[in-house]
Tab-separated table of C-alpha atoms and ligand atoms in Angstrom:
chain	number	residue	atom	x	y	z
A	960	UNK	CA	39.745	-12.202	29.497
A	961	UNK	CA	39.432	-9.844	32.491
A	962	UNK	CA	35.960	-9.723	33.948
A	963	UNK	CA	35.429	-6.040	33.201
A	964	UNK	CA	31.732	-6.400	33.955
A	965	UNK	CA	32.541	-7.216	37.601
A	966	UNK	CA	34.750	-4.109	37.942
A	967	UNK	CA	32.215	-1.857	36.228
A	968	UNK	CA	29.289	-3.143	38.257
A	969	UNK	CA	31.097	-2.340	41.486
A	970	UNK	CA	32.299	1.036	40.203
A	971	UNK	CA	28.920	2.245	38.945
A	972	UNK	CA	26.972	0.871	41.929
A	973	UNK	CA	29.270	2.803	44.270
A	974	UNK	CA	29.090	5.904	42.061
A	975	UNK	CA	25.351	6.142	42.712
A	976	UNK	CA	25.664	5.131	46.369
A	977	UNK	CA	23.618	1.933	46.209
A	978	UNK	CA	24.287	-1.030	48.482
A	979	UNK	CA	24.266	-4.527	46.989
A	980	UNK	CA	20.887	-5.050	48.684
A	981	UNK	CA	19.395	-1.868	47.188
A	982	UNK	CA	20.626	-2.727	43.706
A	983	UNK	CA	19.385	-6.313	44.046
A	984	UNK	CA	15.921	-5.060	45.069
A	985	UNK	CA	15.732	-2.704	42.081
A	986	UNK	CA	16.226	-5.541	39.615
A	987	UNK	CA	14.432	-8.279	41.549
A	988	UNK	CA	17.334	-10.567	42.485
A	989	UNK	CA	18.931	-11.566	45.791
A	990	UNK	CA	21.867	-9.560	47.158
A	991	UNK	CA	23.861	-12.800	47.077
A	992	UNK	CA	23.462	-12.761	43.285
A	993	UNK	CA	24.867	-9.215	43.091
A	994	UNK	CA	27.686	-10.226	45.407
A	995	UNK	CA	28.543	-13.202	43.173
A	996	UNK	CA	28.614	-10.967	40.070
A	997	UNK	CA	30.889	-8.455	41.786
A	998	UNK	CA	33.202	-11.221	42.923
A	999	UNK	CA	33.418	-12.617	39.410
A	1000	UNK	CA	31.756	-15.906	40.411
A	1001	UNK	CA	28.780	-15.572	38.068
A	1002	UNK	CA	27.211	-13.353	35.409
A	1003	UNK	CA	23.637	-12.012	35.404
A	1004	UNK	CA	21.031	-13.273	32.940
A	1005	UNK	CA	21.170	-11.344	29.714
A	1006	UNK	CA	17.729	-9.776	30.273
A	1007	UNK	CA	19.062	-8.039	33.399
A	1008	UNK	CA	21.619	-6.029	31.415
A	1009	UNK	CA	19.209	-3.322	30.123
A	1010	UNK	CA	17.761	-2.525	33.605
A	1011	UNK	CA	21.256	-2.507	35.108
A	1012	UNK	CA	22.587	-0.165	32.405
A	1013	UNK	CA	19.540	2.014	32.834
A	1014	UNK	CA	19.981	2.288	36.628
A	1015	UNK	CA	23.581	3.432	36.081
A	1016	UNK	CA	22.592	5.562	33.081
A	1017	UNK	CA	25.231	4.023	30.859
A	1018	UNK	CA	25.100	1.868	27.751
A	1019	UNK	CA	25.248	-1.933	27.949
A	1020	UNK	CA	28.547	-1.781	26.037
A	1021	UNK	CA	29.945	0.365	28.765
A	1022	UNK	CA	28.656	-1.870	31.521
A	1023	UNK	CA	30.323	-4.840	29.857
A	1024	UNK	CA	33.487	-2.872	29.189
A	1025	UNK	CA	33.140	-3.364	25.446
A	1026	UNK	CA	34.824	-0.872	23.144
A	1027	UNK	CA	35.228	-1.159	19.420
A	1028	UNK	CA	38.974	-1.071	18.982
A	1029	UNK	CA	40.923	0.766	16.321
A	1030	UNK	CA	37.866	2.133	14.534
A	1031	UNK	CA	37.740	5.880	14.677
A	1032	UNK	CA	34.105	6.881	15.031
A	1033	UNK	CA	34.517	10.621	14.775
A	1034	UNK	CA	37.287	13.004	13.758
A	1035	UNK	CA	36.862	14.579	17.169
A	1036	UNK	CA	38.809	11.685	18.652
A	1037	UNK	CA	41.840	13.171	16.835
A	1038	UNK	CA	40.961	16.744	17.774
A	1039	UNK	CA	40.715	15.790	21.452
A	1040	UNK	CA	44.132	14.045	21.535
A	1041	UNK	CA	46.094	17.100	22.559
A	1042	UNK	CA	46.394	18.445	26.112
A	1043	UNK	CA	44.837	21.753	25.053
A	1044	UNK	CA	41.092	22.042	24.747
A	1045	UNK	CA	39.958	22.016	21.104
A	1046	UNK	CA	36.804	23.982	21.989
A	1047	UNK	CA	38.690	26.430	24.242
A	1048	UNK	CA	37.059	27.678	27.409
A	1049	UNK	CA	34.032	29.412	25.950
A	1050	UNK	CA	30.560	27.924	26.179
A	1051	UNK	CA	27.672	28.379	23.771
A	1052	UNK	CA	25.341	31.334	24.518
A	1053	UNK	CA	22.564	28.764	25.036
A	1054	UNK	CA	24.169	27.877	28.388
A	1055	UNK	CA	23.347	31.364	29.669
A	1056	UNK	CA	19.781	31.013	28.353
A	1057	UNK	CA	19.434	27.890	30.531
A	1058	UNK	CA	20.608	29.885	33.557
A	1059	UNK	CA	18.045	32.596	32.811
A	1060	UNK	CA	15.154	30.241	32.080
A	1061	UNK	CA	15.741	27.674	34.842
A	1062	UNK	CA	18.129	29.099	37.443
A	1063	UNK	CA	19.237	26.396	39.879
A	1064	UNK	CA	17.315	27.801	42.836
A	1065	UNK	CA	16.306	24.192	43.568
A	1066	UNK	CA	18.153	20.973	42.704
A	1067	UNK	CA	17.869	20.559	38.937
A	1068	UNK	CA	19.169	17.687	36.841
A	1069	UNK	CA	20.714	18.375	33.451
A	1070	UNK	CA	21.831	16.070	30.644
A	1071	UNK	CA	24.481	17.337	28.195
A	1072	UNK	CA	24.298	15.248	25.009
A	1073	UNK	CA	27.482	15.078	22.914
A	1074	UNK	CA	29.396	16.980	25.591
A	1075	UNK	CA	32.756	16.876	23.764
A	1076	UNK	CA	35.483	17.900	26.228
A	1077	UNK	CA	32.910	18.853	28.851
A	1078	UNK	CA	33.190	22.658	28.919
A	1079	UNK	CA	29.416	23.194	29.074
A	1080	UNK	CA	28.892	20.293	31.499
A	1081	UNK	CA	31.438	21.776	33.906
A	1082	UNK	CA	29.972	25.261	33.424
A	1083	UNK	CA	26.553	23.932	34.467
A	1084	UNK	CA	27.988	21.979	37.410
A	1085	UNK	CA	29.835	25.082	38.616
A	1086	UNK	CA	26.514	26.923	38.527
A	1087	UNK	CA	24.863	24.353	40.767
A	1088	UNK	CA	23.114	21.915	38.394
A	1089	UNK	CA	23.388	18.160	38.885
A	1090	UNK	CA	24.954	17.247	35.556
A	1091	UNK	CA	25.196	14.034	33.544
A	1092	UNK	CA	27.007	14.193	30.224
A	1093	UNK	CA	27.966	11.805	27.468
A	1094	UNK	CA	29.906	11.700	24.235
A	1095	UNK	CA	31.086	8.965	21.905
A	1096	UNK	CA	34.722	10.181	22.043
A	1097	UNK	CA	36.289	8.635	25.141
A	1098	UNK	CA	39.233	11.041	25.065
A	1099	UNK	CA	36.747	13.955	25.129
A	1100	UNK	CA	35.101	12.399	28.191
A	1101	UNK	CA	38.508	11.958	29.841
A	1102	UNK	CA	39.255	15.656	29.313
A	1103	UNK	CA	35.841	16.522	30.761
A	1104	UNK	CA	36.604	14.467	33.869
A	1105	UNK	CA	39.923	16.303	34.235
A	1106	UNK	CA	38.251	19.694	33.783
A	1107	UNK	CA	35.644	18.827	36.424
A	1108	UNK	CA	38.397	17.765	38.815
A	1109	UNK	CA	40.386	20.966	38.454
A	1110	UNK	CA	37.173	22.982	38.728
A	1111	UNK	CA	36.294	21.087	41.900
A	1112	UNK	CA	32.849	20.005	40.701
A	1113	UNK	CA	31.235	16.665	40.129
A	1114	UNK	CA	29.816	15.623	36.738
A	1115	UNK	CA	28.545	12.169	35.843
A	1116	UNK	CA	30.470	11.762	32.544
A	1117	UNK	CA	29.966	8.593	30.516
A	1118	UNK	CA	30.600	7.236	27.063
A	1119	UNK	CA	27.518	6.584	24.920
A	1120	UNK	CA	26.308	6.793	21.359
A	1121	UNK	CA	23.478	9.201	20.667
A	1122	UNK	CA	22.051	6.652	18.216
A	1123	UNK	CA	21.309	3.959	20.766
A	1124	UNK	CA	21.403	5.614	24.166
A	1125	UNK	CA	18.161	5.082	26.064
A	1126	UNK	CA	17.533	7.417	28.951
A	1127	UNK	CA	16.712	5.642	32.204
A	1128	UNK	CA	15.939	8.649	34.415
A	1129	UNK	CA	14.113	11.913	33.859
A	1130	UNK	CA	15.919	15.244	33.616
A	1131	UNK	CA	14.813	18.826	34.197
A	1132	UNK	CA	17.008	20.081	31.376
A	1133	UNK	CA	18.232	18.304	28.267
A	1134	UNK	CA	20.935	20.230	26.410
A	1135	UNK	CA	22.863	19.538	23.227
A	1136	UNK	CA	25.067	21.787	21.144
A	1137	UNK	CA	26.589	20.861	17.788
A	1138	UNK	CA	25.698	17.186	18.032
A	1139	UNK	CA	22.258	16.398	16.563
A	1140	UNK	CA	23.709	16.293	13.040
A	1141	UNK	CA	25.010	12.832	13.982
A	1142	UNK	CA	21.417	11.571	13.995
A	1143	UNK	CA	20.323	10.508	10.515
A	1144	UNK	CA	16.881	11.639	9.390
A	1145	UNK	CA	15.218	8.268	10.054
A	1146	UNK	CA	16.316	8.167	13.734
A	1147	UNK	CA	15.305	11.691	14.673
A	1148	UNK	CA	11.703	10.860	15.654
A	1149	UNK	CA	12.859	8.093	18.018
A	1150	UNK	CA	15.529	10.340	19.508
A	1151	UNK	CA	13.037	13.066	20.422
A	1152	UNK	CA	10.509	10.517	21.711
A	1153	UNK	CA	13.229	9.235	24.058
A	1154	UNK	CA	14.446	12.561	25.404
A	1155	UNK	CA	11.074	14.329	25.521
A	1156	UNK	CA	9.420	11.493	27.439
A	1157	UNK	CA	12.325	11.685	29.911
A	1158	UNK	CA	12.052	15.427	30.464
A	1159	UNK	CA	10.138	16.451	33.604
A	1160	UNK	CA	6.990	18.537	33.139
A	1161	UNK	CA	8.101	22.148	33.566
A	1162	UNK	CA	11.551	21.146	32.328
A	1163	UNK	CA	13.273	22.392	29.184
A	1164	UNK	CA	15.092	21.144	26.107
A	1165	UNK	CA	17.658	23.313	24.360
A	1166	UNK	CA	19.286	22.268	21.098
A	1167	UNK	CA	20.930	23.661	18.021
A	1168	UNK	CA	21.282	21.979	14.626
A	1169	UNK	CA	23.297	22.668	11.480
A	1170	UNK	CA	20.962	23.512	8.619
A	1171	UNK	CA	21.592	22.949	4.928
A	1172	UNK	CA	21.426	26.040	2.740
A	1173	UNK	CA	21.983	25.828	-0.995
A	1174	UNK	CA	24.043	29.045	-0.939
A	1175	UNK	CA	26.482	27.788	1.735
A	1176	UNK	CA	29.272	25.331	0.880
A	1177	UNK	CA	29.606	22.201	3.032
A	1178	UNK	CA	31.988	23.023	5.932
A	1179	UNK	CA	35.558	21.681	5.428
A	1180	UNK	CA	35.423	19.489	8.553
A	1181	UNK	CA	31.974	17.974	7.845
A	1182	UNK	CA	32.091	14.208	8.518
A	1183	UNK	CA	30.505	11.385	6.529
A	1184	UNK	CA	28.491	10.433	9.618
A	1185	UNK	CA	26.898	13.908	9.809
A	1186	UNK	CA	23.550	14.768	8.189
A	1187	UNK	CA	22.308	18.305	7.755
A	1188	UNK	CA	18.913	19.351	9.067
A	1189	UNK	CA	16.286	21.104	6.981
A	1190	UNK	CA	15.308	24.647	7.811
A	1191	UNK	CA	12.618	24.537	10.545
A	1192	UNK	CA	12.771	20.741	10.938
A	1193	UNK	CA	13.896	20.980	14.581
A	1194	UNK	CA	10.983	23.220	15.551
A	1195	UNK	CA	8.385	20.730	14.317
A	1196	UNK	CA	9.447	18.232	17.011
A	1197	UNK	CA	8.285	20.778	19.596
A	1198	UNK	CA	4.808	21.549	18.285
A	1199	UNK	CA	3.229	20.380	21.575
A	1200	UNK	CA	5.705	22.254	23.788
A	1201	UNK	CA	5.842	25.896	24.756
A	1202	UNK	CA	8.455	27.486	22.526
A	1203	UNK	CA	10.465	29.975	24.576
A	1204	UNK	CA	12.993	30.800	21.910
A	1205	UNK	CA	13.689	29.809	18.333
A	1206	UNK	CA	15.910	31.306	15.710
A	1207	UNK	CA	17.826	30.595	12.532
A	1208	UNK	CA	21.099	32.358	11.948
A	1209	UNK	CA	24.184	32.240	9.794
A	1210	UNK	CA	27.537	32.711	11.455
A	1211	UNK	CA	31.271	32.491	10.795
A	1212	UNK	CA	33.299	29.561	12.101
A	1213	UNK	CA	37.032	28.770	12.161
A	1214	UNK	CA	36.981	25.174	13.378
A	1215	UNK	CA	39.574	23.112	11.454
A	1216	UNK	CA	41.499	26.351	10.797
A	1217	UNK	CA	39.615	27.075	7.554
A	1218	UNK	CA	37.156	29.986	7.754
A	1219	UNK	CA	33.620	28.934	6.749
A	1220	UNK	CA	29.982	29.684	7.508
A	1221	UNK	CA	27.236	27.673	9.207
A	1222	UNK	CA	23.496	28.052	9.251
A	1223	UNK	CA	22.077	27.040	12.618
A	1224	UNK	CA	18.559	26.584	14.017
A	1225	UNK	CA	18.186	26.857	17.782
A	1226	UNK	CA	15.276	26.007	20.044
A	1227	UNK	CA	14.568	26.406	23.753
A	1228	UNK	CA	11.231	24.863	24.717
A	1229	UNK	CA	9.350	23.997	27.910
A	1230	UNK	CA	7.392	20.791	28.466
A	1231	UNK	CA	4.012	21.986	29.719
A	1232	UNK	CA	2.156	18.696	30.142
B	785	SAM	C1	30.775	19.822	17.365
B	785	SAM	S1	31.227	18.795	18.719
B	785	SAM	C2	30.312	19.542	20.022
B	785	SAM	C3	30.861	19.226	21.366
B	785	SAM	C4	30.200	19.978	22.534
B	785	SAM	N1	28.771	19.818	22.555
B	785	SAM	C5	30.567	21.428	22.495
B	785	SAM	O1	29.685	22.249	22.220
B	785	SAM	O2	31.739	21.744	22.752
B	785	SAM	C6	30.313	17.312	18.354
B	785	SAM	C7	30.490	16.218	19.390
B	785	SAM	O3	29.628	15.128	19.048
B	785	SAM	C8	30.301	13.932	19.391
B	785	SAM	N2	29.686	12.810	18.668
B	785	SAM	C9	29.849	12.455	17.373
B	785	SAM	N3	29.106	11.375	17.076
B	785	SAM	C10	28.459	11.040	18.224
B	785	SAM	C11	27.555	10.002	18.567
B	785	SAM	N4	27.152	9.103	17.656
B	785	SAM	N5	27.095	9.930	19.835
B	785	SAM	C12	27.504	10.843	20.772
B	785	SAM	N6	28.364	11.846	20.500
B	785	SAM	C13	28.822	11.956	19.250
B	785	SAM	C14	31.745	14.209	18.997
B	785	SAM	O4	32.642	13.339	19.616
B	785	SAM	C15	31.899	15.655	19.436
B	785	SAM	O5	32.384	15.744	20.755
Protein backbone atom coordinates (compact mmCIF):
# COMPACT_ATOMS: atom_id res chain seq x y z
CA UNK A 1 0.00 0.00 0.00
CA UNK A 2 1.30 3.49 -0.86
CA UNK A 3 2.21 5.54 2.18
CA UNK A 4 -0.38 8.24 1.53
CA UNK A 5 0.16 9.62 5.01
CA UNK A 6 3.75 10.56 4.10
CA UNK A 7 2.60 12.41 0.95
CA UNK A 8 -0.22 14.19 2.77
CA UNK A 9 1.95 15.23 5.69
CA UNK A 10 4.42 16.88 3.35
CA UNK A 11 1.66 18.47 1.25
CA UNK A 12 -0.30 19.95 4.15
CA UNK A 13 2.81 21.07 6.08
CA UNK A 14 3.97 22.98 3.00
CA UNK A 15 0.47 24.36 2.40
CA UNK A 16 0.61 26.17 5.73
CA UNK A 17 4.27 27.14 5.34
CA UNK A 18 5.64 25.25 8.34
CA UNK A 19 9.17 23.85 8.44
CA UNK A 20 9.71 20.35 9.81
CA UNK A 21 11.16 21.97 12.94
CA UNK A 22 8.12 24.23 13.45
CA UNK A 23 5.70 21.35 13.00
CA UNK A 24 7.75 19.13 15.32
CA UNK A 25 7.71 21.84 18.02
CA UNK A 26 3.93 22.23 17.76
CA UNK A 27 3.34 18.57 18.54
CA UNK A 28 6.27 18.03 20.91
CA UNK A 29 8.48 15.70 18.85
CA UNK A 30 11.93 16.05 17.29
CA UNK A 31 12.28 17.31 13.72
CA UNK A 32 14.05 14.03 12.95
CA UNK A 33 10.77 12.26 13.76
CA UNK A 34 8.87 14.46 11.28
CA UNK A 35 11.59 13.87 8.71
CA UNK A 36 11.30 10.09 9.17
CA UNK A 37 7.50 10.24 8.73
CA UNK A 38 7.83 12.30 5.56
CA UNK A 39 10.41 9.90 4.18
CA UNK A 40 8.17 6.94 4.87
CA UNK A 41 10.60 5.44 7.40
CA UNK A 42 8.20 5.54 10.35
CA UNK A 43 4.66 6.47 11.39
CA UNK A 44 3.69 8.76 14.29
CA UNK A 45 2.04 7.41 17.44
CA UNK A 46 -1.69 7.23 17.05
CA UNK A 47 -2.30 9.94 19.67
CA UNK A 48 -0.44 12.44 17.47
CA UNK A 49 -2.97 12.12 14.65
CA UNK A 50 -5.66 14.43 16.15
CA UNK A 51 -3.23 17.34 16.82
CA UNK A 52 -1.69 16.91 13.36
CA UNK A 53 -5.10 16.91 11.66
CA UNK A 54 -6.10 19.90 13.73
CA UNK A 55 -2.98 21.90 12.77
CA UNK A 56 -3.76 21.27 9.09
CA UNK A 57 -7.50 21.75 9.66
CA UNK A 58 -8.39 18.49 7.97
CA UNK A 59 -9.92 15.25 9.19
CA UNK A 60 -7.77 12.31 10.30
CA UNK A 61 -9.22 10.31 7.39
CA UNK A 62 -7.91 12.91 5.04
CA UNK A 63 -4.50 13.01 6.66
CA UNK A 64 -4.24 9.24 6.30
CA UNK A 65 -5.59 9.35 2.76
CA UNK A 66 -8.55 7.17 3.70
CA UNK A 67 -11.67 7.37 1.56
CA UNK A 68 -14.66 5.10 1.73
CA UNK A 69 -14.79 3.65 -1.75
CA UNK A 70 -17.86 3.05 -3.87
CA UNK A 71 -20.32 4.28 -1.26
CA UNK A 72 -22.16 7.34 -2.41
CA UNK A 73 -22.66 9.57 0.61
CA UNK A 74 -24.78 12.24 -1.00
CA UNK A 75 -26.67 12.63 -4.26
CA UNK A 76 -24.62 15.76 -4.80
CA UNK A 77 -21.71 13.56 -5.83
CA UNK A 78 -23.79 12.75 -8.94
CA UNK A 79 -24.91 16.35 -9.43
CA UNK A 80 -21.31 17.56 -9.32
CA UNK A 81 -20.07 15.05 -11.94
CA UNK A 82 -20.63 17.29 -14.92
CA UNK A 83 -18.28 20.06 -16.07
CA UNK A 84 -21.02 22.66 -15.60
CA UNK A 85 -21.72 24.03 -12.16
CA UNK A 86 -24.89 22.54 -10.65
CA UNK A 87 -25.40 25.64 -8.47
CA UNK A 88 -24.61 28.06 -11.32
CA UNK A 89 -22.69 31.22 -10.59
CA UNK A 90 -25.07 32.89 -8.17
CA UNK A 91 -24.37 33.04 -4.45
CA UNK A 92 -26.88 33.17 -1.62
CA UNK A 93 -27.95 36.69 -0.52
CA UNK A 94 -26.39 35.89 2.88
CA UNK A 95 -22.96 36.35 1.27
CA UNK A 96 -23.74 40.04 0.72
CA UNK A 97 -24.95 40.32 4.33
CA UNK A 98 -21.50 39.10 5.44
CA UNK A 99 -19.87 41.81 3.31
CA UNK A 100 -22.11 44.45 4.89
CA UNK A 101 -21.74 43.23 8.47
CA UNK A 102 -18.01 42.42 8.45
CA UNK A 103 -16.35 44.04 5.43
CA UNK A 104 -12.79 42.77 5.00
CA UNK A 105 -11.15 46.06 5.98
CA UNK A 106 -8.73 43.94 8.04
CA UNK A 107 -7.65 40.33 7.50
CA UNK A 108 -10.66 38.18 8.35
CA UNK A 109 -10.86 34.40 8.35
CA UNK A 110 -13.98 32.67 7.08
CA UNK A 111 -15.09 29.03 7.14
CA UNK A 112 -17.62 27.86 4.53
CA UNK A 113 -19.27 24.65 5.78
CA UNK A 114 -20.71 22.34 3.11
CA UNK A 115 -19.28 24.54 0.37
CA UNK A 116 -20.52 22.36 -2.52
CA UNK A 117 -18.74 23.48 -5.71
CA UNK A 118 -17.20 26.46 -3.93
CA UNK A 119 -19.10 29.39 -5.48
CA UNK A 120 -19.54 31.20 -2.15
CA UNK A 121 -16.01 30.34 -0.98
CA UNK A 122 -14.53 31.85 -4.14
CA UNK A 123 -16.86 34.86 -3.88
CA UNK A 124 -15.55 35.53 -0.36
CA UNK A 125 -11.92 35.00 -1.40
CA UNK A 126 -12.36 37.42 -4.31
CA UNK A 127 -13.65 39.97 -1.81
CA UNK A 128 -10.54 39.67 0.32
CA UNK A 129 -11.43 37.15 3.06
CA UNK A 130 -9.04 34.35 4.00
CA UNK A 131 -11.28 31.39 3.24
CA UNK A 132 -11.30 27.75 4.33
CA UNK A 133 -14.07 25.55 2.98
CA UNK A 134 -15.10 21.93 3.21
CA UNK A 135 -17.65 19.52 1.82
CA UNK A 136 -18.12 15.77 1.91
CA UNK A 137 -18.35 15.53 -1.91
CA UNK A 138 -14.79 15.36 -3.23
CA UNK A 139 -15.88 16.19 -6.77
CA UNK A 140 -17.53 19.38 -5.43
CA UNK A 141 -14.24 20.29 -3.74
CA UNK A 142 -12.35 19.60 -6.97
CA UNK A 143 -14.66 21.98 -8.85
CA UNK A 144 -14.14 24.59 -6.12
CA UNK A 145 -10.37 24.30 -6.52
CA UNK A 146 -10.75 24.77 -10.28
CA UNK A 147 -13.03 27.79 -9.79
CA UNK A 148 -10.53 29.36 -7.38
CA UNK A 149 -7.73 28.79 -9.89
CA UNK A 150 -9.55 30.44 -12.77
CA UNK A 151 -10.61 33.28 -10.48
CA UNK A 152 -6.99 33.71 -9.40
CA UNK A 153 -7.72 33.45 -5.68
CA UNK A 154 -6.60 31.09 -2.98
CA UNK A 155 -9.05 29.03 -0.90
CA UNK A 156 -8.12 26.29 1.55
CA UNK A 157 -10.56 23.62 0.28
CA UNK A 158 -10.68 20.27 2.06
CA UNK A 159 -12.87 17.21 2.33
CA UNK A 160 -14.59 16.68 5.68
CA UNK A 161 -17.83 15.44 7.17
CA UNK A 162 -19.88 17.96 9.09
CA UNK A 163 -20.76 15.20 11.57
CA UNK A 164 -17.25 14.64 12.86
CA UNK A 165 -15.20 17.65 11.82
CA UNK A 166 -13.56 19.33 14.80
CA UNK A 167 -12.37 22.86 14.26
CA UNK A 168 -8.74 23.41 15.23
CA UNK A 169 -8.48 27.17 14.68
CA UNK A 170 -10.79 30.09 15.36
CA UNK A 171 -12.58 31.95 12.59
CA UNK A 172 -14.04 35.45 12.35
CA UNK A 173 -16.92 34.24 10.22
CA UNK A 174 -18.55 30.82 10.04
CA UNK A 175 -20.92 30.45 7.09
CA UNK A 176 -23.12 27.61 5.90
CA UNK A 177 -25.89 27.55 3.34
CA UNK A 178 -28.15 24.58 2.62
CA UNK A 179 -26.10 22.12 4.66
CA UNK A 180 -27.21 21.95 8.31
CA UNK A 181 -30.04 19.56 7.41
CA UNK A 182 -27.34 16.87 7.24
CA UNK A 183 -26.95 17.13 11.02
CA UNK A 184 -29.45 14.89 12.82
CA UNK A 185 -31.26 16.40 15.79
CA UNK A 186 -29.07 14.67 18.39
CA UNK A 187 -25.80 16.09 16.96
CA UNK A 188 -26.91 19.69 16.61
CA UNK A 189 -25.92 20.79 20.14
CA UNK A 190 -22.38 19.42 19.71
CA UNK A 191 -22.08 21.02 16.28
CA UNK A 192 -22.91 24.50 17.59
CA UNK A 193 -20.68 24.03 20.65
CA UNK A 194 -17.81 23.28 18.26
CA UNK A 195 -18.29 26.16 15.84
CA UNK A 196 -19.37 28.78 18.39
CA UNK A 197 -16.40 28.10 20.66
CA UNK A 198 -14.17 28.51 17.58
CA UNK A 199 -15.66 31.83 16.52
CA UNK A 200 -13.67 34.90 17.59
CA UNK A 201 -15.39 37.40 19.89
CA UNK A 202 -16.81 40.07 17.59
CA UNK A 203 -17.08 37.45 14.85
CA UNK A 204 -20.27 36.23 13.20
CA UNK A 205 -22.10 33.04 12.28
CA UNK A 206 -24.52 32.96 9.37
CA UNK A 207 -26.63 29.91 8.58
CA UNK A 208 -29.84 28.86 6.95
CA UNK A 209 -31.83 25.68 7.59
CA UNK A 210 -34.71 23.92 5.85
CA UNK A 211 -37.76 23.93 8.09
CA UNK A 212 -40.56 21.38 8.13
CA UNK A 213 -44.04 22.75 7.51
CA UNK A 214 -47.07 20.48 7.51
CA UNK A 215 -48.53 22.33 4.50
CA UNK A 216 -45.42 21.86 2.32
CA UNK A 217 -44.65 18.52 0.64
CA UNK A 218 -41.17 17.04 1.12
CA UNK A 219 -38.95 18.34 -1.73
CA UNK A 220 -38.40 15.79 -4.56
CA UNK A 221 -34.61 15.71 -4.07
CA UNK A 222 -34.70 15.36 -0.25
CA UNK A 223 -32.16 12.70 0.82
CA UNK A 224 -32.51 10.01 3.48
CA UNK A 225 -29.54 11.54 5.31
CA UNK A 226 -31.31 14.93 5.62
CA UNK A 227 -33.39 15.94 8.65
CA UNK A 228 -35.69 18.93 8.68
CA UNK A 229 -35.38 21.60 11.35
CA UNK A 230 -38.27 22.82 13.46
CA UNK A 231 -39.48 26.37 13.09
CA UNK A 232 -37.30 28.61 15.32
CA UNK A 233 -34.98 25.78 16.40
CA UNK A 234 -31.92 27.44 14.83
CA UNK A 235 -32.48 30.70 16.69
CA UNK A 236 -32.44 29.02 20.10
CA UNK A 237 -28.77 28.06 19.62
CA UNK A 238 -27.98 31.79 19.55
CA UNK A 239 -29.77 32.93 22.69
CA UNK A 240 -26.48 34.24 24.17
CA UNK A 241 -25.38 35.99 20.96
CA UNK A 242 -26.43 39.30 19.50
CA UNK A 243 -28.96 38.50 16.79
CA UNK A 244 -28.35 40.81 13.83
CA UNK A 245 -30.85 39.22 11.51
CA UNK A 246 -33.33 36.37 11.62
CA UNK A 247 -36.17 35.44 9.36
CA UNK A 248 -38.35 32.59 8.18
CA UNK A 249 -39.51 32.54 4.60
CA UNK A 250 -41.05 30.27 2.02
CA UNK A 251 -39.62 30.33 -1.47
CA UNK A 252 -39.78 28.52 -4.81
CA UNK A 253 -36.99 26.18 -5.88
CA UNK A 254 -36.24 24.30 -9.11
CA UNK A 255 -33.34 22.11 -8.01
CA UNK A 256 -33.71 18.61 -9.51
CA UNK A 257 -35.80 20.15 -12.31
CA UNK A 258 -39.08 19.71 -10.41
CA UNK A 259 -40.61 22.96 -9.11
CA UNK A 260 -41.19 22.84 -5.33
CA UNK A 261 -41.22 25.08 -2.27
CA UNK A 262 -38.94 25.32 0.76
CA UNK A 263 -39.39 26.94 4.13
CA UNK A 264 -36.11 28.36 5.39
CA UNK A 265 -34.95 29.94 8.67
CA UNK A 266 -31.92 32.21 8.47
CA UNK A 267 -29.77 33.70 11.21
CA UNK A 268 -26.88 36.16 11.29
CA UNK A 269 -25.51 36.60 14.81
CA UNK A 270 -22.49 38.20 16.48
CA UNK A 271 -20.51 36.64 19.32
CA UNK A 272 -20.32 39.40 21.93
CA UNK A 273 -18.40 37.67 24.71
C1 LIG B 1 -27.65 22.09 -0.89
S1 LIG B 1 -25.93 21.82 -1.13
C2 LIG B 1 -25.27 23.39 -0.68
C3 LIG B 1 -23.92 23.64 -1.25
C4 LIG B 1 -23.37 25.06 -1.02
N1 LIG B 1 -23.38 25.44 0.37
C5 LIG B 1 -24.13 26.05 -1.85
O1 LIG B 1 -24.86 26.86 -1.26
O2 LIG B 1 -23.98 26.02 -3.08
C6 LIG B 1 -25.54 20.79 0.26
C7 LIG B 1 -24.07 20.39 0.34
O3 LIG B 1 -23.86 19.66 1.55
C8 LIG B 1 -22.90 18.66 1.28
N2 LIG B 1 -22.98 17.62 2.32
C9 LIG B 1 -23.89 16.63 2.44
N3 LIG B 1 -23.64 15.88 3.53
C10 LIG B 1 -22.53 16.43 4.11
C11 LIG B 1 -21.77 16.10 5.27
N4 LIG B 1 -22.11 15.07 6.05
N5 LIG B 1 -20.69 16.85 5.57
C12 LIG B 1 -20.34 17.91 4.77
N6 LIG B 1 -21.02 18.26 3.66
C13 LIG B 1 -22.11 17.55 3.34
C14 LIG B 1 -23.27 18.18 -0.11
O4 LIG B 1 -22.22 17.50 -0.73
C15 LIG B 1 -23.63 19.49 -0.79
O5 LIG B 1 -22.52 20.06 -1.43
